[in-house]
Structures are given as C-alpha cells and as structure tokens.
XYZ file of N, CA and C in Angstrom:
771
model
N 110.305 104.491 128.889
C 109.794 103.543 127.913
C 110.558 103.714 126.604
N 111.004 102.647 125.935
C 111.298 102.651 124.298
C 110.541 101.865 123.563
N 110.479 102.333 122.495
C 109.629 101.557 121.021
C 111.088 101.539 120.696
N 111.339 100.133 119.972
C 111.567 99.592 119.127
C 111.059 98.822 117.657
N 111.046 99.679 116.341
C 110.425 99.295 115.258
C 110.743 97.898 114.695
N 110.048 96.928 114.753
C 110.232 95.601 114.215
C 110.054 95.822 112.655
N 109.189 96.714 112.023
C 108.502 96.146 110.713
C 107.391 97.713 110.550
N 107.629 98.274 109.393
C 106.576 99.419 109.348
C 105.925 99.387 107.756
N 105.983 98.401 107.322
C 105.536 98.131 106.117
C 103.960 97.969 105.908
N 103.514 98.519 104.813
C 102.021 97.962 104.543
C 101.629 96.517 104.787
N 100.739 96.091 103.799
C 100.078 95.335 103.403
C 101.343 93.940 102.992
N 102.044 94.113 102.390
C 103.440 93.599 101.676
C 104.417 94.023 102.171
N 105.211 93.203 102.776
C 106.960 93.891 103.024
C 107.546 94.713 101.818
N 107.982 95.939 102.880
C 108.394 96.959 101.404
C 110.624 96.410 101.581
N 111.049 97.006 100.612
C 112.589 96.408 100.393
C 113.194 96.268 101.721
N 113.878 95.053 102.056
C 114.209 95.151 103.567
C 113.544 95.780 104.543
N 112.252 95.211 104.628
C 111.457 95.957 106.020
C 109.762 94.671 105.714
N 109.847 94.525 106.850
C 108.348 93.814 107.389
C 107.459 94.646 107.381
N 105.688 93.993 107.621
C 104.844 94.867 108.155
C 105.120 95.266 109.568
N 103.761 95.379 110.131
C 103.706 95.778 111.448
C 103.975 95.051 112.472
N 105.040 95.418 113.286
C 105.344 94.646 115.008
C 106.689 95.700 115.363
N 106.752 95.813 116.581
C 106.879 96.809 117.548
C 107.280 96.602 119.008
N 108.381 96.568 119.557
C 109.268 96.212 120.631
C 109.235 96.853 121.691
N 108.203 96.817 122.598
C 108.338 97.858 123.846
C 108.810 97.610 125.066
N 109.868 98.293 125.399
C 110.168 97.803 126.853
C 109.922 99.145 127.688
N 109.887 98.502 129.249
C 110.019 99.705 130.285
C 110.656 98.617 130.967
N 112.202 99.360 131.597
C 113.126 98.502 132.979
C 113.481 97.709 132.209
N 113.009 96.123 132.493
C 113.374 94.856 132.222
C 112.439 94.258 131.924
N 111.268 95.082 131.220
C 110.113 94.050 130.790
C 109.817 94.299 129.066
N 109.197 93.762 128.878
C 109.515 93.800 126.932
C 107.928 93.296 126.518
N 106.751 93.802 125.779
C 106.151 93.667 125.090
C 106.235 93.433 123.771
N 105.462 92.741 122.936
C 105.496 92.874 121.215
C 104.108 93.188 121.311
N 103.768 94.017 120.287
C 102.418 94.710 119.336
C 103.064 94.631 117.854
N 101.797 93.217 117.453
C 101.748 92.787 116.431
C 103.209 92.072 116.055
N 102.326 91.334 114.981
C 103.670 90.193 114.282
C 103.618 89.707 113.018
N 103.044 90.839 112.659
C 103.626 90.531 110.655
C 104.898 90.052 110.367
N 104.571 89.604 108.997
C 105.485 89.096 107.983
C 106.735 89.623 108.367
N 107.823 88.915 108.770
C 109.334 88.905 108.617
C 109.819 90.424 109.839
N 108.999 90.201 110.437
C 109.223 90.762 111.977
C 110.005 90.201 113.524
N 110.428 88.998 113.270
C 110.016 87.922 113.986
C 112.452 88.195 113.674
N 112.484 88.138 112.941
C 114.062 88.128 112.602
C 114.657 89.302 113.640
N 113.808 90.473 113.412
C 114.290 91.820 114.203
C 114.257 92.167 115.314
N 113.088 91.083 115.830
C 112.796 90.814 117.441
C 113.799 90.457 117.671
N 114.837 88.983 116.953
C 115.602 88.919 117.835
C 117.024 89.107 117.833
N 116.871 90.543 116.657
C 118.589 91.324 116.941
C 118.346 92.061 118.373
N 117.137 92.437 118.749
C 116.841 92.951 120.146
C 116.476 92.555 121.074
N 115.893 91.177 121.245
C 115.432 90.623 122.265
C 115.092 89.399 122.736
N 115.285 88.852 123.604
C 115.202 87.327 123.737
C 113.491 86.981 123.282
N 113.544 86.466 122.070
C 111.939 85.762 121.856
C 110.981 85.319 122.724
N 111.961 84.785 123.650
C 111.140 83.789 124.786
C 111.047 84.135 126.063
N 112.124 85.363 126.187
C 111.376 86.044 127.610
C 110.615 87.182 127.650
N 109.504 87.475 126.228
C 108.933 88.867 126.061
C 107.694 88.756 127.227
N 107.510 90.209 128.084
C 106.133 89.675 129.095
C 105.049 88.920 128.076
N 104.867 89.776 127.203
C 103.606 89.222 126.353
C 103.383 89.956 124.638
N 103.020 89.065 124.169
C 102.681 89.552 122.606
C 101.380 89.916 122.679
N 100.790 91.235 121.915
C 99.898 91.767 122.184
C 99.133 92.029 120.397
N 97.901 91.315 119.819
C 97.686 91.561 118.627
C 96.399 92.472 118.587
N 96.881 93.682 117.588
C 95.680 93.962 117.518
C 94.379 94.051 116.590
N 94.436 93.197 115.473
C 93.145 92.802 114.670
C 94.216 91.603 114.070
N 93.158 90.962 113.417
C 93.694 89.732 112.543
C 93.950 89.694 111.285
N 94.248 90.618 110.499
C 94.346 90.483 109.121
C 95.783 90.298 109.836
N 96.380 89.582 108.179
C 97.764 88.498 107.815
C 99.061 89.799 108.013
N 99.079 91.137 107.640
C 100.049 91.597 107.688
C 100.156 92.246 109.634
N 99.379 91.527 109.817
C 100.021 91.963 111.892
C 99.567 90.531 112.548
N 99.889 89.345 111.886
C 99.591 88.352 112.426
C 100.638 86.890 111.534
N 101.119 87.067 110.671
C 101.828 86.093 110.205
C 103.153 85.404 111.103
N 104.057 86.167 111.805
C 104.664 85.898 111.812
C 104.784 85.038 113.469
N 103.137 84.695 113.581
C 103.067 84.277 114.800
C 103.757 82.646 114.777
N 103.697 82.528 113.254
C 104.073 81.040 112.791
C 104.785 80.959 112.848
N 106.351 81.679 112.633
C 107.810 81.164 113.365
C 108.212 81.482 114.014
N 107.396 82.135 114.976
C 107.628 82.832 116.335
C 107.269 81.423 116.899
N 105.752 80.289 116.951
C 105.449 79.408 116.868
C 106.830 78.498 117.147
N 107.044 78.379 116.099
C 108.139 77.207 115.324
C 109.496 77.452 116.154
N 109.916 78.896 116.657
C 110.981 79.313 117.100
C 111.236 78.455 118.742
N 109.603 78.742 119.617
C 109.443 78.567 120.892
C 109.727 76.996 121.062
N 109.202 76.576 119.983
C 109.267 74.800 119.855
C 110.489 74.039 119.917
N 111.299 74.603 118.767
C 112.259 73.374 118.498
C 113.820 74.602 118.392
N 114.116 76.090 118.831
C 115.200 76.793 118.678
C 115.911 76.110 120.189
N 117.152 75.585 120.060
C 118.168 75.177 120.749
C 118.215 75.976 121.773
N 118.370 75.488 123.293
C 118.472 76.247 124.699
C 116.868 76.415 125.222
N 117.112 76.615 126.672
C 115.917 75.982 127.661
C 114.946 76.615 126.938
N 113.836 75.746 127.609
C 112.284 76.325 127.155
C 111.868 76.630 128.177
N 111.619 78.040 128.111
C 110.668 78.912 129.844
C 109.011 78.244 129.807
N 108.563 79.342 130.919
C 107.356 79.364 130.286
C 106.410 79.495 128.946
N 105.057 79.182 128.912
C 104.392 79.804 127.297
C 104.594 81.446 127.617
N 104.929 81.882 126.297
C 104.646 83.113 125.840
C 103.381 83.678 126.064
N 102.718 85.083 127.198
C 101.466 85.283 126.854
C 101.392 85.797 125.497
N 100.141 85.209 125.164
C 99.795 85.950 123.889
C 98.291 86.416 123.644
N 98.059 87.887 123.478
C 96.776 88.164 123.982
C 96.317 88.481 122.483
N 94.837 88.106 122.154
C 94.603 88.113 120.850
C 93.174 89.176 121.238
N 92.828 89.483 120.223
C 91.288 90.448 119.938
C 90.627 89.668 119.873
N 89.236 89.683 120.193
C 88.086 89.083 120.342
C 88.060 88.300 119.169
N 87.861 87.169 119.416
C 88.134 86.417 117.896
C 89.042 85.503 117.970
N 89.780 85.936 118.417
C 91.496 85.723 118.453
C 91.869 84.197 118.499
N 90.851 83.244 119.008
C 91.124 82.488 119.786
C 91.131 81.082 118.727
N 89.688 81.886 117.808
C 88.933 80.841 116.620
C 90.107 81.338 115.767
N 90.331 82.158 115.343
C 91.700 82.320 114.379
C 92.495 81.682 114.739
N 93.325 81.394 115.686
C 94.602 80.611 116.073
C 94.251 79.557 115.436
N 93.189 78.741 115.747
C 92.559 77.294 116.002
C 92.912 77.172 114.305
N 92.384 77.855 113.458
C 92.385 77.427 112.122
C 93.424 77.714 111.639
N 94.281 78.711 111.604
C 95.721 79.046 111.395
C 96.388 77.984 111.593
N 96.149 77.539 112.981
C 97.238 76.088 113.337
C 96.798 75.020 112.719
N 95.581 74.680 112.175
C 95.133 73.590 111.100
C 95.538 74.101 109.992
N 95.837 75.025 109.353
C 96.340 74.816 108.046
C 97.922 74.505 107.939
N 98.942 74.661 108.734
C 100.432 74.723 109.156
C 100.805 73.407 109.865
N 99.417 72.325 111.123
C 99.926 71.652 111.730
C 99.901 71.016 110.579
N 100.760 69.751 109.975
C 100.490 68.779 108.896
C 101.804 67.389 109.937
N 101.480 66.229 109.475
C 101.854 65.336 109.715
C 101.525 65.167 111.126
N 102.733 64.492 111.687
C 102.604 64.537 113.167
C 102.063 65.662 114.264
N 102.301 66.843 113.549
C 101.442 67.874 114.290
C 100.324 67.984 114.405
N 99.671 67.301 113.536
C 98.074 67.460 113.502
C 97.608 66.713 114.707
N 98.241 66.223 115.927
C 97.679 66.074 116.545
C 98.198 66.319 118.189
N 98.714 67.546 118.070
C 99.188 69.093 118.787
C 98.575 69.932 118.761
N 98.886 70.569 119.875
C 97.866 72.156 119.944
C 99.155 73.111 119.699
N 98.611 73.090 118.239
C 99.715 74.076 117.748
C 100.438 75.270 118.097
N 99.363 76.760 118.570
C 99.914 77.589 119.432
C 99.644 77.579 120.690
N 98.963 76.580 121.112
C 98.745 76.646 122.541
C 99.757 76.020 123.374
N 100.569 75.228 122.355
C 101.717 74.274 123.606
C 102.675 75.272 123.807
N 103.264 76.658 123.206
C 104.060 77.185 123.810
C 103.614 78.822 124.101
N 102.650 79.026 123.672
C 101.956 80.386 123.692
C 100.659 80.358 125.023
N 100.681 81.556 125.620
C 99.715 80.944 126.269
C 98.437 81.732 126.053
N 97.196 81.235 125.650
C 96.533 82.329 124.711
C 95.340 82.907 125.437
N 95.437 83.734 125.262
C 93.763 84.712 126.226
C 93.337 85.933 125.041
N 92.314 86.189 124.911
C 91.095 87.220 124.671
C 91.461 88.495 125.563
N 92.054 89.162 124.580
C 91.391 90.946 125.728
C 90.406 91.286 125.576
N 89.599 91.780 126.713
C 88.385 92.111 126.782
C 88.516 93.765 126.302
N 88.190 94.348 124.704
C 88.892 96.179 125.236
C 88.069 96.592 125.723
N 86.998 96.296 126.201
C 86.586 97.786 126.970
C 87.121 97.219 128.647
N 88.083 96.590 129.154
C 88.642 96.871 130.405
C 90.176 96.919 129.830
N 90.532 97.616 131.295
C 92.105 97.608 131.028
C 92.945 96.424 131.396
N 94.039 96.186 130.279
C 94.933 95.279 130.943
C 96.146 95.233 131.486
N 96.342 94.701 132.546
C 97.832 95.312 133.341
C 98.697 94.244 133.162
N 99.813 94.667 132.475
C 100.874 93.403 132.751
C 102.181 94.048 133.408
N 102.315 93.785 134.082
C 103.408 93.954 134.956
C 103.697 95.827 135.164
N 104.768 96.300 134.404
C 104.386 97.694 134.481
C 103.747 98.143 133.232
N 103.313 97.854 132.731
C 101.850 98.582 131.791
C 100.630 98.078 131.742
N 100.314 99.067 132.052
C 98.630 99.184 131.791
C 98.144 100.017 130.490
N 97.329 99.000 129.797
C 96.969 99.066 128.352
C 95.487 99.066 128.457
N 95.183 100.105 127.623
C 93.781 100.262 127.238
C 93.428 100.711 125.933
N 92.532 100.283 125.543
C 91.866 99.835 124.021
C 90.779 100.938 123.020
N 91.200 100.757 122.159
C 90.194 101.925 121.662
C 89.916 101.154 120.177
N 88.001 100.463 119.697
C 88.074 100.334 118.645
C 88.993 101.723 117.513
N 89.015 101.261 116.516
C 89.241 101.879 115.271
C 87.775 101.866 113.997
N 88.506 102.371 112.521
C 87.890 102.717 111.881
C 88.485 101.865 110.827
N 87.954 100.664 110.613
C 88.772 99.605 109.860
C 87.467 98.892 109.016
N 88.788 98.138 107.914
C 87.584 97.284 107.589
C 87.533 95.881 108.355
N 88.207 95.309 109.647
C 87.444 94.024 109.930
C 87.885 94.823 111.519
N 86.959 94.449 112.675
C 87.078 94.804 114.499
C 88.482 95.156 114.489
N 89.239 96.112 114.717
C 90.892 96.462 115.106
C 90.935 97.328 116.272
N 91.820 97.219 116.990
C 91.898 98.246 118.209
C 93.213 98.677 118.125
N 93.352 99.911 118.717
C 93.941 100.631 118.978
C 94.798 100.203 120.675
N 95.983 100.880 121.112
C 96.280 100.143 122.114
C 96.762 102.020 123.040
N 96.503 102.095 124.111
C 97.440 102.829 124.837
C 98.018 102.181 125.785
N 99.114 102.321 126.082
C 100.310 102.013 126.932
C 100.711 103.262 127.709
N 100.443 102.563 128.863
C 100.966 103.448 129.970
C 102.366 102.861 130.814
N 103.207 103.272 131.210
C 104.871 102.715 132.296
C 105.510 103.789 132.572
N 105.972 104.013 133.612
C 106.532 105.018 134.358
C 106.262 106.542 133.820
N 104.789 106.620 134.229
C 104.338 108.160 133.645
C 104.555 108.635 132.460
N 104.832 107.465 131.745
C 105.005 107.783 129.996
C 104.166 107.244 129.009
N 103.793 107.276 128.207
C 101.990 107.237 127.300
C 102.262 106.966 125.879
N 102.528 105.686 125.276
C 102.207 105.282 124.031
C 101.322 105.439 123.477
N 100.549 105.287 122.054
C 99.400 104.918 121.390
C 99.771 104.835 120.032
N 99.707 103.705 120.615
C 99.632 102.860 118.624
C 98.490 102.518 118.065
N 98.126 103.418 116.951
C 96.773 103.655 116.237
C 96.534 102.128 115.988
N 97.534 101.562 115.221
C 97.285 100.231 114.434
C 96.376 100.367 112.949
N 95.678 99.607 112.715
C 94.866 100.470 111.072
C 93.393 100.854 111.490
N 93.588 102.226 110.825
C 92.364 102.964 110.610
C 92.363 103.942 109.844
N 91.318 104.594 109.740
C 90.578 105.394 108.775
C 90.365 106.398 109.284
N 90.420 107.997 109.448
C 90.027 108.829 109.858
C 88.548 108.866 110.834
N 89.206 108.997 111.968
C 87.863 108.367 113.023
C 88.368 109.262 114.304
N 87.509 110.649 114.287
C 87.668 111.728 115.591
C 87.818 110.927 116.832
N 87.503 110.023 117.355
C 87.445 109.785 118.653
C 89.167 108.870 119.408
N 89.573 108.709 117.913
C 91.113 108.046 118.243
C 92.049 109.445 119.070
N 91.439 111.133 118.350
C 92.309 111.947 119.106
C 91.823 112.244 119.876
N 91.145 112.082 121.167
C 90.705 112.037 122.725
C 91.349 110.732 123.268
N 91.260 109.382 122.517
C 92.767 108.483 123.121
C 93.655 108.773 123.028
N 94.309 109.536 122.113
C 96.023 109.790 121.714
C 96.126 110.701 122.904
N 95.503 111.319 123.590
C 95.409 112.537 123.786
C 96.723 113.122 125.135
N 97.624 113.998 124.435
C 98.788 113.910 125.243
C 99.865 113.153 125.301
N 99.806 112.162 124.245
C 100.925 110.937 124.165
C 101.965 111.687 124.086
N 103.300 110.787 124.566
C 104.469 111.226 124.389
C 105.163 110.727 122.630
N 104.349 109.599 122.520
C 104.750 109.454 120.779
C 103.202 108.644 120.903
N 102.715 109.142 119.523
C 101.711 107.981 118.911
C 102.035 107.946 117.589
N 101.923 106.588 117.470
C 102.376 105.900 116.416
C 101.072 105.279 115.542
N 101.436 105.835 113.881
C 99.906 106.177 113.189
C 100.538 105.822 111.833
N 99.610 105.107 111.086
C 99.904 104.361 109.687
C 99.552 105.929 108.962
N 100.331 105.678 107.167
C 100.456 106.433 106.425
C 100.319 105.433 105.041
N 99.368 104.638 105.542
C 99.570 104.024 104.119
C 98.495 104.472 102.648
N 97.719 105.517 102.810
C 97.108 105.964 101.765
C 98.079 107.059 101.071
N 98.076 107.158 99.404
C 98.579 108.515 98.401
C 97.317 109.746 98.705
N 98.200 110.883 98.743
C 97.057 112.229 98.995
C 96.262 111.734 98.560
N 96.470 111.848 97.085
C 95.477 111.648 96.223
C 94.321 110.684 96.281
N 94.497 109.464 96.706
C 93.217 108.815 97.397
C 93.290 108.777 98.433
N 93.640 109.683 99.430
C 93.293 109.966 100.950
C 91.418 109.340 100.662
N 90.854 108.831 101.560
C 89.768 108.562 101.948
C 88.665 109.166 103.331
N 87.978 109.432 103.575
C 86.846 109.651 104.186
C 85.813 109.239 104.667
N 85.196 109.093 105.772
C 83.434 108.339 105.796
C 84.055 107.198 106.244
N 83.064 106.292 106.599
C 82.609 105.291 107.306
C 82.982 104.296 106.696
N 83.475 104.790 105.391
C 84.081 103.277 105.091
C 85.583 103.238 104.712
N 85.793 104.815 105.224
C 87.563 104.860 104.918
C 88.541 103.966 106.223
N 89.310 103.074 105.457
C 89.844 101.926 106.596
C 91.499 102.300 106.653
N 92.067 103.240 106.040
C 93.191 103.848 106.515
C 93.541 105.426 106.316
N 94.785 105.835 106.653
C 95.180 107.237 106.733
C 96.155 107.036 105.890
N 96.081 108.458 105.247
C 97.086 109.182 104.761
C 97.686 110.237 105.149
N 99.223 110.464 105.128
C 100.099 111.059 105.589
C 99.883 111.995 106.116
N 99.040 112.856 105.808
C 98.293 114.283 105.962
C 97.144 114.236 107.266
N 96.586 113.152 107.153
C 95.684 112.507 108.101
C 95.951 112.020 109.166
N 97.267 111.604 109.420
C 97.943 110.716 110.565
C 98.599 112.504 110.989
N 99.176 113.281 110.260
C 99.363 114.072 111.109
C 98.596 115.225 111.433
N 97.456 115.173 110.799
C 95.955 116.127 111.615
C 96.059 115.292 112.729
N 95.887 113.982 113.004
C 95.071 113.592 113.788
C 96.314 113.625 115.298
N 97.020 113.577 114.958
C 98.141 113.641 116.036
C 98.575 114.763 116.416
N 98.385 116.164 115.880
C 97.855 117.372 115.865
C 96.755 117.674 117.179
N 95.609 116.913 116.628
C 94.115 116.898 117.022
C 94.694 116.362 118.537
N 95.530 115.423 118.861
C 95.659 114.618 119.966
C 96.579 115.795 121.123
N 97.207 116.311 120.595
C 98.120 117.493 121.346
C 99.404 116.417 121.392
N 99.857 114.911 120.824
C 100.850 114.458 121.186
C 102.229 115.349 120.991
N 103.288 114.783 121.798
C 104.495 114.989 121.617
C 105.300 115.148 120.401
N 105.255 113.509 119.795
C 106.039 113.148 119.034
C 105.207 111.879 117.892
N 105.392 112.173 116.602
C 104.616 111.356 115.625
C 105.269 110.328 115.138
N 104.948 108.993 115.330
C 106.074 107.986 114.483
C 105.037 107.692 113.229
N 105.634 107.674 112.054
C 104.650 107.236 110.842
C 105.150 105.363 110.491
N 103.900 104.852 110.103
C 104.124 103.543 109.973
C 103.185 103.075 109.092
N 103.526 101.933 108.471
C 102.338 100.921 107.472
C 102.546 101.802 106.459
N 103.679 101.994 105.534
C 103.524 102.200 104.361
C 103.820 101.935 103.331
N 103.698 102.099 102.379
C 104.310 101.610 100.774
C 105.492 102.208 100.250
N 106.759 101.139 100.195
C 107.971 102.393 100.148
C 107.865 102.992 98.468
N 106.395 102.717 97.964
C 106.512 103.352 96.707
C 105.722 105.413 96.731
N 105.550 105.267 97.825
C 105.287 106.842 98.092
C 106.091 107.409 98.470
N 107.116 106.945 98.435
C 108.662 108.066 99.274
C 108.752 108.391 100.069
N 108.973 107.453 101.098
C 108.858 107.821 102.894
C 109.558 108.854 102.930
N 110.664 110.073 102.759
C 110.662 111.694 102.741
C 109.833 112.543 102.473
N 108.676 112.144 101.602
C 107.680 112.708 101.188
C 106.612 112.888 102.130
N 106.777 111.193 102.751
C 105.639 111.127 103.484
C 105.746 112.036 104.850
N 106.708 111.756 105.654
C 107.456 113.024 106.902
C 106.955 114.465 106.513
N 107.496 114.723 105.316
C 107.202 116.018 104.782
C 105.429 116.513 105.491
N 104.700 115.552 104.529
C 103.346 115.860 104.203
C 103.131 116.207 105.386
N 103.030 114.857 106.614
C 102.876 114.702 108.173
C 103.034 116.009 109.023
N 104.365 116.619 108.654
C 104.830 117.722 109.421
C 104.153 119.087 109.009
N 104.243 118.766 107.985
C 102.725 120.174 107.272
C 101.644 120.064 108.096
N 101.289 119.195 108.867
C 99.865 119.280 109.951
C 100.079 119.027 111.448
N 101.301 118.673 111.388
C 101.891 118.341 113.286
C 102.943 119.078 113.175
N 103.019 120.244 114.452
C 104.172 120.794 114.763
C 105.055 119.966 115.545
N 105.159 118.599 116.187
C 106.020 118.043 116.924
C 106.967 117.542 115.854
N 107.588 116.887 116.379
C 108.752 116.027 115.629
C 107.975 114.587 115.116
N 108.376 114.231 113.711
C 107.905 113.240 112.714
C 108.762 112.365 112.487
N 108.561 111.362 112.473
C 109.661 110.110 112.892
C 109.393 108.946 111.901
N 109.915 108.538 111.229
C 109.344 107.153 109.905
C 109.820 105.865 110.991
N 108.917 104.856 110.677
C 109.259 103.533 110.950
C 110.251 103.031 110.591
N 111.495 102.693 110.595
C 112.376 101.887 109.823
C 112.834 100.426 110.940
N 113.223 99.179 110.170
C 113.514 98.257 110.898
C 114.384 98.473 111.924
N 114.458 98.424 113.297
C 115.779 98.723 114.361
C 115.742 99.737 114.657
N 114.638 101.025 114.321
C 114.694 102.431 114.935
C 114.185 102.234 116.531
N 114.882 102.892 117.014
C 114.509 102.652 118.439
C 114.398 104.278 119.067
N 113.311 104.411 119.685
C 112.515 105.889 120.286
C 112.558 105.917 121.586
N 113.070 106.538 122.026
C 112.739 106.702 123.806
C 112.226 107.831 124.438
N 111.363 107.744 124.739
C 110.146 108.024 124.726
C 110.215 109.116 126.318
C-alpha cells in the first residue's frame, strides 16, 4: 500500500499546500480520503481523476469537502472519454449536503441538473459495517469532533492504514489504530492550547503522538496543520511521545507503507 499526501493543511491552505485529501493505492487500485481546498490539482500530478475506485469523505466541514466542486466540474466538461460515475461515499448526512452544495454552485442552465450525481455516484457509509471496495476493506471509527467525523481503517495486502481525520483526544481511537503500519493524525492545536474533555475537537502535536504511542503503530504521519507552528517543531514535539518514525504531511509526499 502507498499514501500519497494531497493536502495537510488546517482549516486554511497553509503556503503552497491544501487541506486534507490523501491518495491511496494498493496494485492498480487508487482511493481518495477527503477533498479539501486545492487538493484536487495534486491528485492529478498522480493520478487519473476519473479512474479513482472511489472517493471516500469523512465528515463535512468545508476544509475535507471543497474541492468536491472541481473535481465535479473536472468529471463534466475536462477533454477525453468519460468512464463511469466516480464512487463517492459520503458520512451519514452526506447525501443532504451534496443536494445543497450543488444548489448553491448549480446557477443558470445547471439548475436543472443533478449536479454531483450526473458524474459521481453517491452512497452513505453505514460506519458501523465494513466497506469493501475491491482490495480494501475499510472500517470506521466515530471521533471526538465538533460535528459526526469518522475515522477510517484501511486494510490491502496485510497492510493497515488509519487516518484519524479530526479529533480531539478520545482513548478509544488507540484500540483502532492499533498496530497500524502508519496512522495518520492531525497536529493542528499550539502546546499551549492543547485541549481536553468532551469538548476538545482536535490534537496537538504531543497528543497525536501519545496517541500513536498508545496504538503500538509503526510509523506516524502528522497532518492538518498551521504552517504558523513550525512543522520542525511540530515532528520534534510528536517524537518526544512516539518512538517510531514521524513523518509531516507535505503536498506529493508519498509513504509506502
């Protein structure tokens, strides 16, 4: 299996780099997880847009979901054949979000198109079952967020992803991580307001690598952060609590896993 980093940015694209989305292949098959802001360019220094098995989202806030719109726009009208729709599997919800997303974007003649449905083909994951697409089998783990977010494990040829996606310090994510060969975990809080409790909705550097620690993983990729904390800093902090190897998100980093 390889990860390929589309975008490891917070909330806001930090200097040359997107938010969150993420390039996975095993063999000849290719997933995306998530599709923030200006992700959608890096997909395709690596990969054909239109033959990915499936795009996989995991909560709906705008920085892991924007860039479904010229991914959209790409499938429609980019020059050379049109395959099948793209699967595109959304979180519970997923479905009423599209619907209004594509009413604010369809305008003119589109407004009376099914905006992501004519080239996407759209389904609901259910997380508490697993989903198999071709060679991976993915299974779900809420998080510790502020709106429903899941967590994803990926399984392909006896090798074990887990991409936290956003959360908050929440024990039960390291019994999913548990054994990964890389899990991949946001760093977007400063020590200094590291957060806690039930209403803490992300990690900080220190936190992503307790918790990947806590998991017994392999290998730590850090992601979702603000390049105003000094991604060297941030590795640093990480590795002060995980003895494996600490890895930053950057656009085009590619991990093999």
């Amino acid at each position: 299996m390889r990860l390929t980093v589309l975008g490891g940015a917070a909330a806001s694209p930090n200097p040359g780099q997107g938010c969150a989305g993420y390039l996975v292949q095993s063999g000849d098959e290719q997933l995306v997880l998530d599709c923030g802001p200006d992700t959608l360019a890096v997909l395709r220094q690596h990969a054909d847009f239109r033959q990915v098995r499936a795009v996989l989202i995991s909560h709906l806030h705008s920085d892991h979901t924007l860039d479904l719109v010229p991914y959209r726009y790409g499938l429609k009208y980019a020059p050379g054949p049109r395959g099948a729709r793209v699967p595109l599997w959304m979180p519970p919800g997923g479905r009423a979000f599209l619907n209004d997303l594509g009413s604010v974007f369809a305008l003119g003649s589109e407004r009376d198109m099914a905006f992501f449905d004519e080239v996407f083909d759209v389904a609901e994951y259910d997380p508490g079952q697993p989903l198999h697409l071709g060679r991976f089998t993915i299974t779900f783990h809420e998080t510790q967020h502020f709106i429903p977010a899941w967590a994803m494990r990926l399984v392909a040829d006896s090798q074990t992803l887990v991409y936290g996606a956003d959360t908050g310090p929440y024990p039960p994510l390291a019994a999913f991580a548990a054994h990964a060969d890389l899990v991949v975990l946001e760093a977007t809080m400063p020590e200094s307001q590291q957060q806690s409790g039930e209403r803490a909705g992300h990690l900080s550097a220190s936190q992503a690598g307790r918790l990947a620690a806590e998991a017994r993983a392999r290998r730590l990729l850090l992601t979702h952060y603000w390049a105003e904390l000094g991604p060297e800093h941030l590795v640093e902090v990480a590795a002060a609590k995980f003895p494996g190897e600490v890895l930053l998100a950057r656009p085009g980093l590619m991990v093999e896993l």
